[in-house]
mmCIF file of C-alpha atoms in Angstrom:
data_model
loop_
_atom_site.group_PDB
_atom_site.id
_atom_site.type_symbol
_atom_site.label_atom_id
_atom_site.label_comp_id
_atom_site.label_asym_id
_atom_site.label_seq_id
_atom_site.Cartn_x
_atom_site.Cartn_y
_atom_site.Cartn_z
ATOM 1 C CA MET A 1 6.417 -6.698 -7.914
ATOM 2 C CA LEU A 2 3.890 -4.919 -5.719
ATOM 3 C CA THR A 3 0.532 -6.354 -4.823
ATOM 4 C CA ARG A 4 -2.545 -4.524 -6.033
ATOM 5 C CA GLY A 5 -3.175 -3.225 -2.519
ATOM 6 C CA ALA A 6 0.360 -1.908 -2.176
ATOM 7 C CA ARG A 7 0.124 -0.278 -5.579
ATOM 8 C CA ARG A 8 -2.676 1.930 -4.341
ATOM 9 C CA LYS A 9 -0.159 3.602 -2.056
ATOM 10 C CA GLY A 10 1.637 4.958 -5.092
ATOM 11 C CA ARG A 11 0.040 8.214 -6.186
ATOM 12 C CA SER A 12 0.275 7.532 -9.901
ATOM 13 C CA SER A 13 -1.172 4.068 -9.482
ATOM 14 C CA ALA A 14 -4.022 5.159 -7.262
ATOM 15 C CA ASN A 15 -7.466 5.698 -8.715
ATOM 16 C CA PRO A 16 -7.074 9.255 -10.049
ATOM 17 C CA ARG A 17 -9.651 11.946 -9.611
ATOM 18 C CA GLN A 18 -10.865 12.362 -13.174
ATOM 19 C CA ARG A 19 -10.730 16.140 -13.133
ATOM 20 C CA LEU A 20 -8.359 18.825 -14.318
ATOM 21 C CA LEU A 21 -5.621 19.183 -11.715
ATOM 22 C CA HIS A 22 -3.141 21.494 -13.482
ATOM 23 C CA GLY A 23 -3.981 24.230 -15.959
ATOM 24 C CA TRP A 24 -0.353 25.360 -16.013
ATOM 25 C CA ASP A 25 2.790 23.306 -15.671
ATOM 26 C CA TRP A 26 4.836 24.118 -12.575
ATOM 27 C CA ALA A 27 8.138 22.658 -13.766
ATOM 28 C CA ASP A 28 10.783 24.517 -15.753
ATOM 29 C CA PRO A 29 11.724 22.576 -18.924
ATOM 30 C CA ALA A 30 15.114 24.312 -18.952
ATOM 31 C CA ILE A 31 16.250 21.669 -16.442
ATOM 32 C CA GLU A 32 15.314 18.833 -18.799
ATOM 33 C CA LEU A 33 16.782 20.574 -21.827
ATOM 34 C CA GLU A 34 20.139 20.730 -20.015
ATOM 35 C CA GLU A 35 20.085 17.030 -19.138
ATOM 36 C CA LEU A 36 18.750 15.401 -22.320
ATOM 37 C CA SER A 37 20.827 14.311 -25.279
ATOM 38 C CA PRO A 38 19.594 15.500 -28.705
ATOM 39 C CA THR A 39 16.470 13.783 -30.078
ATOM 40 C CA SER A 40 15.959 11.756 -26.910
ATOM 41 C CA ARG A 41 13.036 9.392 -26.482
ATOM 42 C CA VAL A 42 11.614 10.810 -23.267
ATOM 43 C CA LEU A 43 8.708 9.722 -21.072
ATOM 44 C CA VAL A 44 6.965 12.703 -19.450
ATOM 45 C CA SER A 45 4.317 12.653 -16.736
ATOM 46 C CA GLY A 46 1.411 14.414 -18.464
ATOM 47 C CA GLY A 47 0.848 17.653 -16.575
ATOM 48 C CA ALA A 48 -0.625 20.587 -18.468
ATOM 49 C CA GLY A 49 1.296 19.972 -21.681
ATOM 50 C CA GLU A 50 3.876 22.752 -21.489
ATOM 51 C CA MET A 51 6.769 20.425 -20.646
ATOM 52 C CA ILE A 52 5.596 18.068 -23.383
ATOM 53 C CA ALA A 53 5.475 20.866 -25.961
ATOM 54 C CA ALA A 54 8.828 22.371 -24.954
ATOM 55 C CA LEU A 55 10.631 19.041 -25.289
ATOM 56 C CA ALA A 56 8.896 18.135 -28.557
ATOM 57 C CA GLU A 57 9.654 21.571 -29.999
ATOM 58 C CA ALA A 58 13.329 21.014 -29.118
ATOM 59 C CA GLY A 59 13.340 17.863 -31.242
ATOM 60 C CA HIS A 60 12.841 15.200 -28.591
ATOM 61 C CA ARG A 61 10.537 12.238 -29.180
ATOM 62 C CA VAL A 62 8.030 12.559 -26.369
ATOM 63 C CA THR A 63 5.700 10.033 -24.788
ATOM 64 C CA ALA A 64 3.183 11.628 -22.410
ATOM 65 C CA ILE A 65 1.722 9.397 -19.713
ATOM 66 C CA GLY A 66 -1.110 9.862 -17.242
ATOM 67 C CA SER A 67 -3.937 7.898 -15.690
ATOM 68 C CA ASN A 68 -6.191 10.963 -15.426
ATOM 69 C CA ARG A 69 -7.933 11.123 -18.812
ATOM 70 C CA ASN A 70 -9.191 14.675 -18.311
ATOM 71 C CA GLN A 71 -5.678 15.909 -17.574
ATOM 72 C CA LEU A 72 -4.191 14.025 -20.511
ATOM 73 C CA GLU A 73 -6.831 15.325 -22.924
ATOM 74 C CA TYR A 74 -6.287 18.863 -21.665
ATOM 75 C CA ALA A 75 -2.538 18.523 -22.297
ATOM 76 C CA ARG A 76 -3.302 17.334 -25.824
ATOM 77 C CA ARG A 77 -5.546 20.361 -26.449
ATOM 78 C CA ARG A 78 -3.111 22.760 -24.828
ATOM 79 C CA ILE A 79 -0.078 21.811 -26.934
ATOM 80 C CA ALA A 80 -2.205 22.274 -30.059
ATOM 81 C CA GLY A 81 -2.903 25.880 -29.055
ATOM 82 C CA GLY A 82 -5.944 25.379 -26.846
ATOM 83 C CA ALA A 83 -6.923 27.962 -24.259
ATOM 84 C CA PHE A 84 -5.705 27.865 -20.680
ATOM 85 C CA GLU A 85 -8.198 26.383 -18.215
ATOM 86 C CA PRO A 86 -7.629 26.676 -14.460
ATOM 87 C CA GLY A 87 -7.239 23.389 -12.641
ATOM 88 C CA ALA A 88 -7.422 22.454 -8.982
ATOM 89 C CA ALA A 89 -3.870 23.716 -8.377
ATOM 90 C CA GLU A 90 -4.607 27.156 -9.795
ATOM 91 C CA ARG A 91 -7.817 27.417 -7.764
ATOM 92 C CA LEU A 92 -5.899 26.579 -4.597
ATOM 93 C CA PHE A 93 -3.324 29.254 -5.376
ATOM 94 C CA ASP A 94 -6.144 31.738 -6.040
ATOM 95 C CA LEU A 95 -7.661 30.929 -2.662
ATOM 96 C CA GLY A 96 -4.358 31.469 -0.890
ATOM 97 C CA ARG A 97 -3.565 34.725 -2.673
ATOM 98 C CA GLY A 98 -7.044 36.045 -1.928
ATOM 99 C CA MET A 99 -6.601 35.461 1.796
ATOM 100 C CA ILE A 100 -3.191 37.135 1.756
ATOM 101 C CA ARG A 101 -4.442 40.155 -0.232
ATOM 102 C CA ALA A 102 -7.343 40.622 2.162
ATOM 103 C CA ALA A 103 -4.962 40.856 5.117
ATOM 104 C CA SER A 104 -1.958 42.681 3.632
ATOM 105 C CA PRO A 105 -2.097 45.873 1.503
ATOM 106 C CA ALA A 106 1.406 45.052 0.230
ATOM 107 C CA TRP A 107 -0.151 42.138 -1.663
ATOM 108 C CA SER A 108 -2.688 44.163 -3.638
ATOM 109 C CA ARG A 109 -2.804 43.256 -7.324
ATOM 110 C CA ARG A 110 -1.422 46.652 -8.283
ATOM 111 C CA ARG A 111 1.578 46.376 -5.973
ATOM 112 C CA VAL A 112 2.353 42.774 -6.877
ATOM 113 C CA ARG A 113 2.124 43.601 -10.578
ATOM 114 C CA GLN A 114 4.497 46.519 -10.009
ATOM 115 C CA PHE A 115 6.896 44.196 -8.181
ATOM 116 C CA LEU A 116 6.801 41.714 -11.061
ATOM 117 C CA GLN A 117 8.036 44.402 -13.462
ATOM 118 C CA GLU A 118 11.437 44.374 -11.745
ATOM 119 C CA GLY A 119 14.193 43.294 -14.108
ATOM 120 C CA ASP A 120 17.072 43.141 -11.633
ATOM 121 C CA PRO A 121 17.233 39.922 -9.572
ATOM 122 C CA LEU A 122 18.978 41.475 -6.578
ATOM 123 C CA ARG A 123 16.528 44.376 -6.350
ATOM 124 C CA ALA A 124 13.644 41.934 -6.706
ATOM 125 C CA ALA A 125 14.995 39.761 -3.896
ATOM 126 C CA GLN A 126 15.396 42.807 -1.660
ATOM 127 C CA ALA A 127 11.866 44.022 -2.440
ATOM 128 C CA TRP A 128 10.530 40.554 -1.630
ATOM 129 C CA LYS A 129 12.317 40.620 1.712
ATOM 130 C CA ASP A 130 11.312 44.191 2.573
ATOM 131 C CA ARG A 131 7.677 44.254 1.432
ATOM 132 C CA LEU A 132 6.078 40.991 0.382
ATOM 133 C CA ASP A 133 7.677 38.440 2.717
ATOM 134 C CA ASN A 134 6.067 40.117 5.703
ATOM 135 C CA ARG A 135 4.610 38.908 8.996
ATOM 136 C CA THR A 136 1.138 38.663 7.512
ATOM 137 C CA LEU A 137 2.333 36.314 4.781
ATOM 138 C CA ALA A 138 4.274 34.206 7.271
ATOM 139 C CA SER A 139 1.291 33.922 9.611
ATOM 140 C CA ILE A 140 -1.233 33.053 6.898
ATOM 141 C CA LEU A 141 1.009 30.476 5.234
ATOM 142 C CA LYS A 142 1.762 28.857 8.581
ATOM 143 C CA THR A 143 -1.958 28.594 9.299
ATOM 144 C CA MET A 144 -2.996 27.445 5.823
ATOM 145 C CA LEU A 145 -0.155 24.991 5.221
ATOM 146 C CA GLY A 146 0.105 23.565 8.728
ATOM 147 C CA PRO A 147 -1.080 20.020 9.535
ATOM 148 C CA ALA A 148 -4.653 21.221 10.149
ATOM 149 C CA GLY A 149 -4.585 24.013 7.569
ATOM 150 C CA SER A 150 -7.292 24.519 4.972
ATOM 151 C CA LEU A 151 -4.913 24.415 2.018
ATOM 152 C CA SER A 152 -3.171 21.326 3.388
ATOM 153 C CA ALA A 153 -6.518 19.530 3.557
ATOM 154 C CA LEU A 154 -7.492 20.557 0.022
ATOM 155 C CA ILE A 155 -4.109 19.556 -1.399
ATOM 156 C CA LEU A 156 -4.354 16.158 0.272
ATOM 157 C CA ARG A 157 -7.891 15.727 -1.069
ATOM 158 C CA ASP A 158 -7.147 16.727 -4.650
ATOM 159 C CA PHE A 159 -3.576 15.513 -5.103
ATOM 160 C CA SER A 160 -3.131 12.775 -2.465
ATOM 161 C CA THR A 161 -0.026 14.704 -1.413
ATOM 162 C CA PRO A 162 0.662 15.543 2.235
ATOM 163 C CA ILE A 163 2.381 18.892 2.704
ATOM 164 C CA PRO A 164 5.987 18.420 3.918
ATOM 165 C CA PRO A 165 6.747 19.712 7.431
ATOM 166 C CA HIS A 166 7.550 23.436 7.612
ATOM 167 C CA PHE A 167 6.557 23.894 3.973
ATOM 168 C CA ASP A 168 5.346 27.412 4.753
ATOM 169 C CA GLU A 169 8.875 28.467 5.699
ATOM 170 C CA ALA A 170 10.418 26.485 2.857
ATOM 171 C CA ILE A 171 8.290 28.070 0.145
ATOM 172 C CA ARG A 172 9.056 31.592 1.340
ATOM 173 C CA GLY A 173 12.765 30.812 1.271
ATOM 174 C CA ARG A 174 12.547 29.208 -2.167
ATOM 175 C CA ILE A 175 10.809 32.240 -3.622
ATOM 176 C CA GLY A 176 13.486 34.529 -2.198
ATOM 177 C CA ARG A 177 16.317 32.376 -3.557
ATOM 178 C CA ALA A 178 14.688 32.118 -6.991
ATOM 179 C CA LEU A 179 14.274 35.877 -7.187
ATOM 180 C CA ARG A 180 18.012 36.311 -6.636
ATOM 181 C CA LYS A 181 18.629 34.165 -9.730
ATOM 182 C CA HIS A 182 15.678 34.967 -11.992
ATOM 183 C CA ALA A 183 14.263 38.465 -12.407
ATOM 184 C CA PRO A 184 10.459 38.311 -12.079
ATOM 185 C CA ARG A 185 9.918 40.478 -15.159
ATOM 186 C CA GLU A 186 10.892 37.526 -17.371
ATOM 187 C CA ASN A 187 9.837 34.628 -15.149
ATOM 188 C CA PRO A 188 6.402 33.245 -16.089
ATOM 189 C CA TYR A 189 6.255 31.125 -12.939
ATOM 190 C CA ALA A 190 6.642 34.202 -10.726
ATOM 191 C CA TRP A 191 3.668 35.824 -12.467
ATOM 192 C CA ARG A 192 1.598 32.669 -12.105
ATOM 193 C CA LEU A 193 2.464 32.021 -8.476
ATOM 194 C CA LEU A 194 2.380 35.552 -7.070
ATOM 195 C CA LEU A 195 -0.343 37.120 -9.235
ATOM 196 C CA GLY A 196 -2.237 34.273 -10.890
ATOM 197 C CA GLU A 197 -1.701 35.751 -14.347
ATOM 198 C CA GLU A 198 0.338 34.835 -17.390
ATOM 199 C CA LEU A 199 3.521 36.742 -18.154
ATOM 200 C CA PRO A 200 2.578 39.378 -20.762
ATOM 201 C CA GLY A 201 3.726 38.330 -24.209
ATOM 202 C CA LEU A 202 4.674 34.795 -23.178
ATOM 203 C CA ARG A 203 4.736 32.339 -26.066
ATOM 204 C CA VAL A 204 3.738 28.873 -24.942
ATOM 205 C CA PRO A 205 5.162 26.290 -27.395
ATOM 206 C CA HIS A 206 2.594 24.670 -29.680
ATOM 207 C CA VAL A 207 3.203 21.385 -31.476
ATOM 208 C CA ASP A 208 1.098 18.925 -33.419
ATOM 209 C CA PRO A 209 -0.292 16.405 -30.883
ATOM 210 C CA ALA A 210 0.410 13.688 -33.460
ATOM 211 C CA ARG A 211 4.127 14.217 -32.774
ATOM 212 C CA VAL A 212 3.563 12.958 -29.226
ATOM 213 C CA ALA A 213 2.741 9.401 -28.136
ATOM 214 C CA TRP A 214 -0.078 9.445 -25.561
ATOM 215 C CA VAL A 215 -0.332 6.708 -22.930
ATOM 216 C CA ASP A 216 -3.393 6.487 -20.683
ATOM 217 C CA ALA A 217 -2.038 4.140 -18.013
ATOM 218 C CA PRO A 218 -0.634 4.062 -14.469
ATOM 219 C CA LEU A 219 3.004 5.103 -14.502
ATOM 220 C CA LEU A 220 4.557 2.210 -12.587
ATOM 221 C CA GLU A 221 2.666 -0.442 -14.520
ATOM 222 C CA HIS A 222 3.733 1.116 -17.818
ATOM 223 C CA LEU A 223 7.394 1.261 -16.797
ATOM 224 C CA GLU A 224 7.389 -2.309 -15.521
ATOM 225 C CA ARG A 225 5.952 -3.526 -18.813
ATOM 226 C CA ALA A 226 8.322 -1.475 -20.965
ATOM 227 C CA GLU A 227 11.225 -3.220 -22.658
ATOM 228 C CA PRO A 228 14.648 -2.324 -21.227
ATOM 229 C CA GLY A 229 16.017 0.738 -22.985
ATOM 230 C CA SER A 230 12.615 1.823 -24.306
ATOM 231 C CA TYR A 231 13.412 5.436 -23.407
ATOM 232 C CA ASP A 232 16.480 7.638 -23.309
ATOM 233 C CA ALA A 233 15.098 9.631 -20.369
ATOM 234 C CA VAL A 234 12.181 9.806 -17.942
ATOM 235 C CA THR A 235 11.030 13.002 -16.229
ATOM 236 C CA LEU A 236 8.533 13.081 -13.363
ATOM 237 C CA SER A 237 7.185 15.922 -11.230
ATOM 238 C CA ASN A 238 5.508 15.499 -7.828
ATOM 239 C CA VAL A 239 5.019 11.778 -8.416
ATOM 240 C CA ILE A 240 6.966 10.503 -5.418
ATOM 241 C CA ASP A 241 5.622 13.041 -2.885
ATOM 242 C CA GLY A 242 3.390 11.263 -0.403
ATOM 243 C CA ALA A 243 3.856 7.866 -2.051
ATOM 244 C CA ASP A 244 4.606 4.625 -0.253
ATOM 245 C CA GLU A 245 8.372 4.065 0.106
ATOM 246 C CA ARG A 246 8.214 0.624 -1.440
ATOM 247 C CA TRP A 247 6.261 1.983 -4.405
ATOM 248 C CA VAL A 248 8.886 4.707 -4.877
ATOM 249 C CA ARG A 249 11.692 2.122 -4.825
ATOM 250 C CA ASP A 250 9.871 0.020 -7.412
ATOM 251 C CA LEU A 251 9.204 3.095 -9.534
ATOM 252 C CA ARG A 252 12.863 4.110 -9.538
ATOM 253 C CA LYS A 253 13.952 0.571 -10.334
ATOM 254 C CA ALA A 254 11.473 0.308 -13.213
ATOM 255 C CA ALA A 255 12.395 3.748 -14.568
ATOM 256 C CA VAL A 256 16.127 3.009 -14.548
ATOM 257 C CA ARG A 257 15.462 -0.321 -16.268
ATOM 258 C CA ALA A 258 13.348 1.362 -18.965
ATOM 259 C CA VAL A 259 16.042 3.950 -19.750
ATOM 260 C CA THR A 260 19.083 3.326 -21.936
ATOM 261 C CA PRO A 261 22.423 3.079 -20.081
ATOM 262 C CA GLY A 262 23.550 6.519 -18.975
ATOM 263 C CA GLY A 263 20.153 8.098 -19.560
ATOM 264 C CA PRO A 264 18.638 10.354 -16.884
ATOM 265 C CA VAL A 265 15.635 9.726 -14.667
ATOM 266 C CA ILE A 266 14.604 13.190 -13.451
ATOM 267 C CA ALA A 267 12.339 13.444 -10.404
ATOM 268 C CA ARG A 268 11.056 16.649 -8.797
ATOM 269 C CA SER A 269 9.852 16.720 -5.198
ATOM 270 C CA PHE A 270 8.502 19.393 -2.871
ATOM 271 C CA ALA A 271 10.443 17.880 0.026
ATOM 272 C CA THR A 272 13.684 19.445 1.224
ATOM 273 C CA THR A 273 16.758 17.342 0.508
ATOM 274 C CA MET A 274 20.258 16.895 1.904
ATOM 275 C CA ASP A 275 21.502 16.047 -1.613
ATOM 276 C CA ASP A 276 23.435 19.169 -2.591
ATOM 277 C CA ASP A 277 23.216 18.558 -6.349
ATOM 278 C CA ALA A 278 19.454 17.946 -6.171
ATOM 279 C CA ALA A 279 18.980 21.117 -4.121
ATOM 280 C CA LYS A 280 21.049 23.179 -6.573
ATOM 281 C CA ARG A 281 18.947 21.965 -9.495
ATOM 282 C CA ALA A 282 15.787 22.868 -7.602
ATOM 283 C CA ARG A 283 17.113 26.392 -7.091
ATOM 284 C CA ARG A 284 17.722 26.700 -10.845
ATOM 285 C CA ASP A 285 14.111 25.782 -11.623
ATOM 286 C CA ARG A 286 12.271 29.072 -12.189
ATOM 287 C CA ALA A 287 9.017 27.622 -10.808
ATOM 288 C CA MET A 288 10.281 28.322 -7.257
ATOM 289 C CA LEU A 289 8.316 25.465 -5.672
ATOM 290 C CA TRP A 290 10.664 22.506 -5.664
ATOM 291 C CA GLY A 291 12.927 21.349 -2.860
ATOM 292 C CA SER A 292 14.668 18.622 -4.826
ATOM 293 C CA ILE A 293 15.323 17.675 -8.442
ATOM 294 C CA VAL A 294 17.135 14.355 -8.509
ATOM 295 C CA VAL A 295 18.830 13.167 -11.689
ATOM 296 C CA GLN A 296 19.629 9.464 -11.525
ATOM 297 C CA ARG A 297 21.479 7.912 -14.428
ATOM 298 C CA SER A 298 21.144 4.242 -15.242
#
C-alpha cells in the first residue's frame, strides 16, 4: 500500500484540476470491443463519455470513474446527447494547428479538408508523406514538443504528463502508419486531430446515463477497495504516462485483482514500446496518438 505522499505521484490519485480536460475521447472503442466478452462489467476511466457510450450501447455494464468532477459531469451530459464542449486537449491541438497553418500553406483548412476526403488509405498515406508531413511541420513539432517547448509545458501543466522523448517524430510516424490502415474520409479521429472538426455525419452513441454507474473517486483507491472479481475488464487511457513507477505497479496489481480470472486490463500509453503486440494494437487504434496498448489478463 502506498503512503499518501507516494500516491500523489500517481496522476489519477493526484489532486485533479477541476476543469474540462477532454471534449472528445481520443481512444478508439473498437479495441475494447474486440477484447471484451459479451455483457462485461467494465471499469472505464471517465474521459469525454464516448468510450462509455460505445461500450454501454454494445451491451456492456459500464462503471465510469474519475476524480475530476467537471470531466465526469461532462461525460454524463455527453452520453445523454449533450453538445460538444472543447476541453484543454482540444485547445492545445487548436494552438498547434494554428501555428502550423500560419507557417505552411499546405496546412490551410481548405487543403486539409480536401485531404480528409480521401477514401483510399494508400493514397492518403502518400499524400501525407508528399504534402503535409513537410519540413515546416517537422520543425514546428520539434520546437513545440521538445523539452522546453510551449506545448510540452502546457501539457505538463494541464495533464501532469511529461511528453515522451522524440514524441514529435513519433506522432508524425503514427499518423502516417494510421493513414495506411484507415482512410481519413471515415476516420473521425483524423478529422479531429488534423482539422479540429467532427467527421461530417458522425453519429456519437447516446445512452441513458442511468445505465452507467458513476464513481467520483481516485482510480487506485477505488481498485484497491474493490472486491476481487468486481469487474470483467478495466480500460484506462493515458493514466500511467508520467506516473511514479511504484504507483503504476500498484495500479496494475489492484486492477488485475479487481478483474475476474482471464479478464483484460487494457492500458493505453503515449510512450513507444518494445512489446510487439502492444505496438500492433496501438497501430490499429484509429486515434493515431498511442504508442502502446497493453492488454494484461489476470
